[in-house]
């Protein structure tokens, strides 16, 4: 029953991860798209924090029934999503795609709070027309022209999970116990890291539309890297490879938890929310759904893989585990630096321009005039 329950949960989470970031990016005004989209990750982190707090109290239940409540409370956010979804309007893009242009325009006027929406409405209709011309989004996504989107749909979720964040999210109590904390202190420490995770997500909400995506990615990467090196050194110095630390001083516990919190904050204002935001804003309408499916699948597959192999990795690699994730943080920061153009303040329907102007991706992406010329050449 537990396995069936987990499968149903996974199904629901998959549907939400597919639709929420895309929906928010479609309806948000482009100037606040970053901040609004990041509310999704904020909701995730608040959910994780609340679960940490509840687990802390449920674990103390003397009749041993606490675990039932831990599992059962998953129904609360599910009910909230179901009720919320009943009242949400369709996005203008989706209405246009289904031929309801007039309704789409009214909706756009309503969500923008102004009747001056002609320009945006025109862009949406054009995006929808090119989307309608595409009969096979999956095959289209494989075309050279969409290489930047395909690469980002795979690389961003892959790297997000290779930061090692879910090792902290899923296993903080185990991790803290392994490095010498009592079981209550372990649950308490995971509550603290959960709190920092949620709080630091606010930082990204307030900054992403001002400083942009790239700076947050790179700053967060540097912060996580430094913390991983310090944590490695701290664990290596006390535990070595035989895993026998003797009596651990108090300052040591503070140092480890402190750097884990700084690491968590680095993730929370960079790869955490940006891992959902950036893919949701770079996929053009004609491949949006297919590309987002890849994004969500890669994310979930690597979440699963890391959760599965973490304990045996910890046994074999000891403190080297953190070096393993630090190495990937270095690689992903290099990747962002070289390959991700800034998307701050660019309307979704005009996103193709950022690839056309990018030193690497411009080879793959034709500009509108080149495309028109190519069509003329082909017809001659
Ligand atoms: O904040 C941590 C959480 O953020 C994610 O990386 C992306 O939403 C999840 O996989 C993780 O559990």
Short mmCIF file of C-alpha atoms and ligand atoms in Angstrom, two decimals:
data_model
loop_
_atom_site.label_atom_id
_atom_site.label_comp_id
_atom_site.label_asym_id
_atom_site.label_seq_id
_atom_site.Cartn_x
_atom_site.Cartn_y
_atom_site.Cartn_z
CA UNK A 1 0.00 0.00 0.00
CA UNK A 2 2.86 2.32 0.81
CA UNK A 3 4.40 1.71 -2.60
CA UNK A 4 1.11 2.38 -4.40
CA UNK A 5 0.69 5.54 -2.32
CA UNK A 6 4.19 6.72 -3.24
CA UNK A 7 3.48 6.05 -6.91
CA UNK A 8 0.30 8.14 -6.76
CA UNK A 9 2.20 10.91 -4.97
CA UNK A 10 4.88 10.80 -7.66
CA UNK A 11 2.22 10.99 -10.36
CA UNK A 12 0.70 14.09 -8.75
CA UNK A 13 4.07 15.75 -8.24
CA UNK A 14 5.00 15.02 -11.86
CA UNK A 15 1.81 16.70 -13.10
CA UNK A 16 2.35 19.74 -10.87
CA UNK A 17 6.00 20.11 -11.86
CA UNK A 18 5.01 19.94 -15.51
CA UNK A 19 2.26 22.51 -15.34
CA UNK A 20 2.93 25.02 -12.55
CA UNK A 21 6.20 26.64 -13.78
CA UNK A 22 4.92 26.85 -17.36
CA UNK A 23 1.54 28.25 -16.30
CA UNK A 24 3.16 30.92 -14.13
CA UNK A 25 5.63 31.93 -16.85
CA UNK A 26 2.77 32.18 -19.37
CA UNK A 27 0.57 34.41 -17.25
CA UNK A 28 3.19 36.52 -15.42
CA UNK A 29 4.09 39.99 -16.77
CA UNK A 30 7.66 39.59 -18.10
CA UNK A 31 9.11 42.17 -15.68
CA UNK A 32 8.07 40.07 -12.68
CA UNK A 33 8.19 36.65 -14.32
CA UNK A 34 11.28 35.59 -12.34
CA UNK A 35 9.88 36.54 -8.95
CA UNK A 36 6.44 35.05 -9.59
CA UNK A 37 7.81 31.82 -11.00
CA UNK A 38 10.08 31.39 -8.01
CA UNK A 39 7.03 31.23 -5.74
CA UNK A 40 6.79 27.63 -6.96
CA UNK A 41 10.12 26.71 -5.39
CA UNK A 42 9.15 28.81 -2.36
CA UNK A 43 6.06 26.65 -1.93
CA UNK A 44 8.23 23.52 -2.23
CA UNK A 45 10.68 24.74 0.40
CA UNK A 46 7.92 25.81 2.79
CA UNK A 47 6.37 22.37 2.31
CA UNK A 48 9.70 20.69 3.11
CA UNK A 49 10.14 22.88 6.19
CA UNK A 50 6.63 22.23 7.50
CA UNK A 51 7.18 18.50 6.95
CA UNK A 52 10.47 18.72 8.91
CA UNK A 53 8.73 20.46 11.80
CA UNK A 54 5.82 18.00 11.83
CA UNK A 55 8.20 15.03 11.71
CA UNK A 56 10.07 16.43 14.68
CA UNK A 57 6.87 16.41 16.74
CA UNK A 58 5.39 13.22 15.34
CA UNK A 59 8.63 11.38 16.16
CA UNK A 60 7.98 12.17 19.82
CA UNK A 61 4.54 10.51 19.90
CA UNK A 62 4.74 7.85 22.52
CA UNK A 63 2.29 5.39 20.97
CA UNK A 64 4.62 5.03 17.96
CA UNK A 65 1.88 6.09 15.54
CA UNK A 66 3.63 9.29 14.46
CA UNK A 67 4.76 7.90 11.12
CA UNK A 68 1.10 7.50 10.06
CA UNK A 69 0.54 11.21 10.54
CA UNK A 70 3.79 12.04 8.71
CA UNK A 71 2.52 10.16 5.67
CA UNK A 72 -1.11 11.27 5.96
CA UNK A 73 -0.32 14.97 6.05
CA UNK A 74 0.82 14.77 2.41
CA UNK A 75 -2.91 14.98 1.61
CA UNK A 76 -3.10 18.59 2.84
CA UNK A 77 -1.10 20.28 0.02
CA UNK A 78 -2.79 17.92 -2.45
CA UNK A 79 -6.24 19.17 -1.42
CA UNK A 80 -5.02 22.77 -1.60
CA UNK A 81 -3.78 22.25 -5.17
CA UNK A 82 -7.05 20.62 -6.24
CA UNK A 83 -9.17 23.45 -4.84
CA UNK A 84 -6.84 26.15 -6.19
CA UNK A 85 -6.83 24.60 -9.67
CA UNK A 86 -10.64 24.77 -9.86
CA UNK A 87 -10.50 28.55 -9.59
CA UNK A 88 -7.50 29.26 -11.81
CA UNK A 89 -8.29 30.81 -15.20
CA UNK A 90 -6.83 29.36 -18.42
CA UNK A 91 -3.68 31.09 -19.60
CA UNK A 92 -4.16 33.37 -22.65
CA UNK A 93 -1.68 31.22 -24.65
CA UNK A 94 -3.72 28.11 -23.98
CA UNK A 95 -7.00 29.85 -24.93
CA UNK A 96 -5.53 31.10 -28.23
CA UNK A 97 -4.21 27.63 -29.01
CA UNK A 98 -7.76 26.33 -28.60
CA UNK A 99 -9.16 29.01 -30.91
CA UNK A 100 -10.75 31.14 -28.17
CA UNK A 101 -9.05 34.40 -29.18
CA UNK A 102 -11.68 36.76 -27.81
CA UNK A 103 -11.72 35.08 -24.41
CA UNK A 104 -7.90 35.08 -24.42
CA UNK A 105 -7.85 38.83 -24.98
CA UNK A 106 -10.29 39.43 -22.14
CA UNK A 107 -8.22 37.22 -19.87
CA UNK A 108 -5.06 39.09 -20.81
CA UNK A 109 -6.74 42.44 -20.05
CA UNK A 110 -7.86 41.05 -16.71
CA UNK A 111 -4.49 39.66 -15.59
CA UNK A 112 -2.50 42.68 -16.83
CA UNK A 113 -4.97 45.15 -15.30
CA UNK A 114 -4.93 47.34 -18.43
CA UNK A 115 -6.59 47.32 -21.84
CA UNK A 116 -3.27 48.20 -23.48
CA UNK A 117 -2.45 44.60 -24.40
CA UNK A 118 -2.57 44.70 -28.22
CA UNK A 119 1.19 44.27 -28.67
CA UNK A 120 1.40 41.31 -26.31
CA UNK A 121 -1.76 39.76 -27.73
CA UNK A 122 -0.28 39.97 -31.24
CA UNK A 123 2.92 38.22 -30.04
CA UNK A 124 0.83 35.49 -28.41
CA UNK A 125 -1.21 34.93 -31.57
CA UNK A 126 1.97 34.75 -33.68
CA UNK A 127 3.53 32.29 -31.22
CA UNK A 128 0.39 30.21 -31.37
CA UNK A 129 0.37 30.23 -35.19
CA UNK A 130 3.93 28.94 -35.40
CA UNK A 131 3.06 26.42 -32.72
CA UNK A 132 0.07 25.19 -34.74
CA UNK A 133 2.31 24.67 -37.78
CA UNK A 134 4.29 22.15 -35.75
CA UNK A 135 2.56 18.78 -35.86
CA UNK A 136 5.21 16.73 -34.04
CA UNK A 137 6.66 18.68 -31.12
CA UNK A 138 8.92 15.82 -30.00
CA UNK A 139 10.54 15.40 -33.41
CA UNK A 140 10.72 19.18 -33.77
CA UNK A 141 12.57 19.49 -30.50
CA UNK A 142 15.30 17.26 -31.94
CA UNK A 143 15.91 19.65 -34.83
CA UNK A 144 19.16 21.62 -34.82
CA UNK A 145 17.23 24.88 -34.47
CA UNK A 146 16.02 23.83 -30.99
CA UNK A 147 19.39 22.54 -29.76
CA UNK A 148 19.81 25.23 -27.05
CA UNK A 149 16.40 24.43 -25.56
CA UNK A 150 17.00 20.68 -25.70
CA UNK A 151 20.41 21.00 -24.06
CA UNK A 152 19.01 23.23 -21.30
CA UNK A 153 16.01 20.92 -20.72
CA UNK A 154 18.47 18.12 -19.94
CA UNK A 155 21.44 19.93 -18.40
CA UNK A 156 19.65 22.25 -15.97
CA UNK A 157 17.65 19.60 -14.05
CA UNK A 158 20.61 17.18 -14.19
CA UNK A 159 22.94 19.76 -12.66
CA UNK A 160 20.31 20.91 -10.17
CA UNK A 161 20.24 17.43 -8.67
CA UNK A 162 24.03 17.05 -8.88
CA UNK A 163 24.45 19.98 -6.50
CA UNK A 164 23.79 17.33 -3.85
CA UNK A 165 20.99 19.38 -2.27
CA UNK A 166 18.66 16.43 -1.89
CA UNK A 167 21.26 14.61 0.15
CA UNK A 168 20.59 17.33 2.72
CA UNK A 169 16.83 17.48 2.07
CA UNK A 170 16.23 13.74 2.33
CA UNK A 171 18.99 12.60 4.63
CA UNK A 172 19.81 15.52 6.91
CA UNK A 173 18.86 13.58 10.07
CA UNK A 174 20.91 10.55 8.93
CA UNK A 175 23.80 12.78 7.95
CA UNK A 176 23.76 14.67 11.22
CA UNK A 177 23.53 11.41 13.19
CA UNK A 178 26.45 9.98 11.22
CA UNK A 179 28.59 12.93 12.23
CA UNK A 180 27.83 12.47 15.86
CA UNK A 181 24.52 14.23 16.73
CA UNK A 182 21.88 12.57 18.90
CA UNK A 183 18.62 11.65 17.12
CA UNK A 184 16.66 14.60 18.51
CA UNK A 185 19.45 17.03 17.66
CA UNK A 186 19.54 15.55 14.15
CA UNK A 187 15.85 16.19 13.56
CA UNK A 188 16.25 19.66 15.03
CA UNK A 189 19.22 20.41 12.74
CA UNK A 190 17.29 19.31 9.69
CA UNK A 191 14.51 21.66 10.77
CA UNK A 192 17.07 24.46 10.89
CA UNK A 193 18.43 23.72 7.41
CA UNK A 194 14.82 23.47 6.14
CA UNK A 195 14.09 26.91 7.60
CA UNK A 196 17.16 28.44 5.93
CA UNK A 197 16.13 26.84 2.65
CA UNK A 198 12.71 28.53 2.71
CA UNK A 199 13.97 31.89 3.97
CA UNK A 200 16.79 32.14 1.45
CA UNK A 201 14.38 31.46 -1.42
CA UNK A 202 12.90 34.91 -0.68
CA UNK A 203 16.28 36.44 -1.54
CA UNK A 204 16.03 35.10 -5.07
CA UNK A 205 12.42 36.29 -5.36
CA UNK A 206 13.46 39.85 -4.57
CA UNK A 207 16.61 39.87 -6.69
CA UNK A 208 16.06 37.71 -9.76
CA UNK A 209 14.36 40.34 -11.91
CA UNK A 210 16.96 42.93 -10.92
CA UNK A 211 20.33 41.15 -10.99
CA UNK A 212 19.27 38.48 -13.49
CA UNK A 213 19.53 34.70 -13.65
CA UNK A 214 23.21 34.28 -14.49
CA UNK A 215 24.56 36.23 -11.51
CA UNK A 216 22.41 34.23 -9.08
CA UNK A 217 23.48 30.94 -10.68
CA UNK A 218 27.16 31.87 -10.48
CA UNK A 219 27.10 33.35 -6.98
CA UNK A 220 25.12 30.39 -5.64
CA UNK A 221 27.56 27.99 -7.32
CA UNK A 222 30.61 29.69 -5.75
CA UNK A 223 28.95 29.67 -2.32
CA UNK A 224 28.01 25.98 -2.52
CA UNK A 225 31.49 25.05 -3.75
CA UNK A 226 33.27 26.81 -0.87
CA UNK A 227 30.93 25.24 1.69
CA UNK A 228 31.41 21.77 0.26
CA UNK A 229 35.18 22.13 0.55
CA UNK A 230 34.94 23.35 4.16
CA UNK A 231 32.51 20.55 5.10
CA UNK A 232 34.82 17.98 3.46
CA UNK A 233 37.80 19.32 5.40
CA UNK A 234 35.81 19.35 8.67
CA UNK A 235 34.61 15.76 8.25
CA UNK A 236 37.97 14.52 6.99
CA UNK A 237 39.84 16.04 9.93
CA UNK A 238 37.64 14.43 12.59
CA UNK A 239 36.49 11.25 10.95
CA UNK A 240 39.27 10.38 8.52
CA UNK A 241 38.40 7.18 6.70
CA UNK A 242 37.90 4.90 9.69
CA UNK A 243 34.89 6.92 10.82
CA UNK A 244 35.90 7.11 14.49
CA UNK A 245 35.89 10.72 15.63
CA UNK A 246 36.20 10.27 19.40
CA UNK A 247 34.35 12.95 21.37
CA UNK A 248 33.27 15.83 19.17
CA UNK A 249 33.56 19.37 20.58
CA UNK A 250 30.54 21.69 20.45
CA UNK A 251 32.22 24.19 18.14
CA UNK A 252 32.61 21.38 15.62
CA UNK A 253 28.86 20.73 15.51
CA UNK A 254 28.22 24.46 15.05
CA UNK A 255 30.80 24.67 12.28
CA UNK A 256 29.31 21.76 10.31
CA UNK A 257 25.68 22.82 10.72
CA UNK A 258 26.64 26.45 10.01
CA UNK A 259 28.34 25.62 6.71
CA UNK A 260 25.55 23.26 5.72
CA UNK A 261 23.13 26.18 6.27
CA UNK A 262 25.27 28.53 4.13
CA UNK A 263 25.41 25.84 1.44
CA UNK A 264 21.62 25.42 1.60
CA UNK A 265 21.14 29.18 1.24
CA UNK A 266 23.43 29.23 -1.81
CA UNK A 267 21.24 26.56 -3.41
CA UNK A 268 18.01 28.22 -2.31
CA UNK A 269 18.68 31.46 -4.15
CA UNK A 270 20.22 29.87 -7.23
CA UNK A 271 19.81 26.37 -8.60
CA UNK A 272 16.69 25.60 -6.55
CA UNK A 273 14.27 28.15 -8.02
CA UNK A 274 16.23 28.85 -11.23
CA UNK A 275 16.08 25.15 -12.08
CA UNK A 276 12.34 25.66 -12.63
CA UNK A 277 12.31 29.24 -13.83
CA UNK A 278 14.85 29.15 -16.64
CA UNK A 279 13.48 26.10 -18.49
CA UNK A 280 9.92 27.42 -18.20
CA UNK A 281 10.81 30.70 -19.89
CA UNK A 282 13.11 29.54 -22.69
CA UNK A 283 10.89 26.99 -24.44
CA UNK A 284 8.91 28.41 -27.37
CA UNK A 285 5.22 27.46 -27.44
CA UNK A 286 5.59 24.88 -30.23
CA UNK A 287 7.89 22.67 -28.11
CA UNK A 288 7.04 23.97 -24.62
CA UNK A 289 5.14 21.01 -23.35
CA UNK A 290 7.52 18.39 -24.77
CA UNK A 291 10.61 20.22 -23.50
CA UNK A 292 9.11 20.68 -20.05
CA UNK A 293 8.35 16.94 -19.91
CA UNK A 294 12.04 16.26 -20.52
CA UNK A 295 12.98 18.81 -17.87
CA UNK A 296 10.69 17.24 -15.27
CA UNK A 297 11.67 13.66 -16.16
CA UNK A 298 15.40 14.35 -15.94
CA UNK A 299 14.86 16.13 -12.64
CA UNK A 300 12.86 13.26 -11.16
CA UNK A 301 15.15 10.51 -12.50
CA UNK A 302 18.20 12.12 -10.91
CA UNK A 303 16.33 12.93 -7.69
CA UNK A 304 15.51 9.23 -7.50
CA UNK A 305 19.03 8.10 -8.46
CA UNK A 306 20.73 10.26 -5.85
CA UNK A 307 18.26 9.22 -3.15
CA UNK A 308 18.94 5.57 -4.01
CA UNK A 309 22.72 5.64 -4.11
CA UNK A 310 23.42 8.19 -1.39
CA UNK A 311 23.89 5.83 1.57
CA UNK A 312 26.21 3.44 -0.27
CA UNK A 313 28.11 6.42 -1.74
CA UNK A 314 28.55 7.79 1.80
CA UNK A 315 29.83 4.41 3.02
CA UNK A 316 32.33 4.07 0.18
CA UNK A 317 33.38 7.65 -0.45
CA UNK A 318 33.14 8.98 3.14
CA UNK A 319 33.98 12.70 3.11
CA UNK A 320 34.88 12.33 -0.59
CA UNK A 321 31.12 12.43 -1.26
CA UNK A 322 31.13 16.19 -0.80
CA UNK A 323 34.11 16.51 -3.16
CA UNK A 324 32.08 14.57 -5.72
CA UNK A 325 29.24 17.13 -5.56
CA UNK A 326 31.72 20.05 -5.37
CA UNK A 327 33.24 18.87 -8.65
CA UNK A 328 29.82 18.98 -10.32
CA UNK A 329 29.11 22.43 -8.87
CA UNK A 330 32.29 23.62 -10.58
CA UNK A 331 31.29 22.03 -13.89
CA UNK A 332 27.73 23.45 -13.78
CA UNK A 333 28.98 26.95 -12.99
CA UNK A 334 31.32 26.76 -15.99
CA UNK A 335 28.39 25.54 -18.09
CA UNK A 336 26.19 28.48 -17.05
CA UNK A 337 29.01 30.94 -17.63
CA UNK A 338 29.63 29.69 -21.18
CA UNK A 339 26.23 28.59 -22.41
CA UNK A 340 23.33 30.31 -20.65
CA UNK A 341 22.33 33.72 -22.00
CA UNK A 342 20.63 36.20 -19.66
CA UNK A 343 16.84 35.98 -19.95
CA UNK A 344 15.88 38.67 -17.43
CA UNK A 345 13.28 41.10 -18.77
CA UNK A 346 12.86 39.36 -22.15
CA UNK A 347 9.21 38.63 -23.07
CA UNK A 348 8.69 34.88 -23.54
CA UNK A 349 7.51 35.27 -27.14
CA UNK A 350 10.71 37.16 -28.01
CA UNK A 351 13.10 34.75 -26.31
CA UNK A 352 14.56 33.46 -29.61
CA UNK A 353 16.59 36.68 -29.81
CA UNK A 354 18.77 35.72 -26.83
CA UNK A 355 19.98 32.60 -28.66
CA UNK A 356 20.51 34.43 -31.94
CA UNK A 357 22.78 36.89 -30.12
CA UNK A 358 24.68 34.26 -28.15
CA UNK A 359 28.28 33.61 -29.25
CA UNK A 360 27.88 29.81 -29.17
CA UNK A 361 24.19 29.18 -29.88
CA UNK A 362 23.88 31.56 -32.83
CA UNK A 363 25.38 28.83 -35.07
CA UNK A 364 22.34 26.69 -34.31
CA UNK A 365 19.56 29.25 -34.32
CA UNK A 366 18.58 31.14 -37.43
CA UNK A 367 17.26 34.68 -37.15
CA UNK A 368 13.77 35.40 -38.52
CA UNK A 369 15.20 37.04 -41.69
CA UNK A 370 17.59 34.12 -42.33
CA UNK A 371 14.67 31.74 -41.91
CA UNK A 372 12.57 33.70 -44.39
CA UNK A 373 15.49 33.66 -46.87
CA UNK A 374 15.92 29.93 -46.38
CA UNK A 375 12.22 29.40 -47.19
CA UNK A 376 12.58 31.45 -50.39
CA UNK A 377 15.73 29.50 -51.36
CA UNK A 378 13.95 26.20 -50.74
CA UNK A 379 10.99 27.18 -52.86
CA UNK A 380 13.21 28.16 -55.85
O1 LIG B 1 14.82 22.73 -1.85
C1 LIG B 1 15.12 21.42 -2.19
C2 LIG B 1 14.22 20.92 -3.26
O2 LIG B 1 14.42 21.67 -4.42
C3 LIG B 1 14.50 20.82 -5.55
O3 LIG B 1 15.85 20.63 -5.92
C4 LIG B 1 13.80 21.43 -6.71
O4 LIG B 1 12.51 21.74 -6.45
C5 LIG B 1 13.96 19.49 -5.06
O5 LIG B 1 14.42 18.39 -5.79
C6 LIG B 1 14.46 19.50 -3.66
O6 LIG B 1 13.85 18.55 -2.88
#
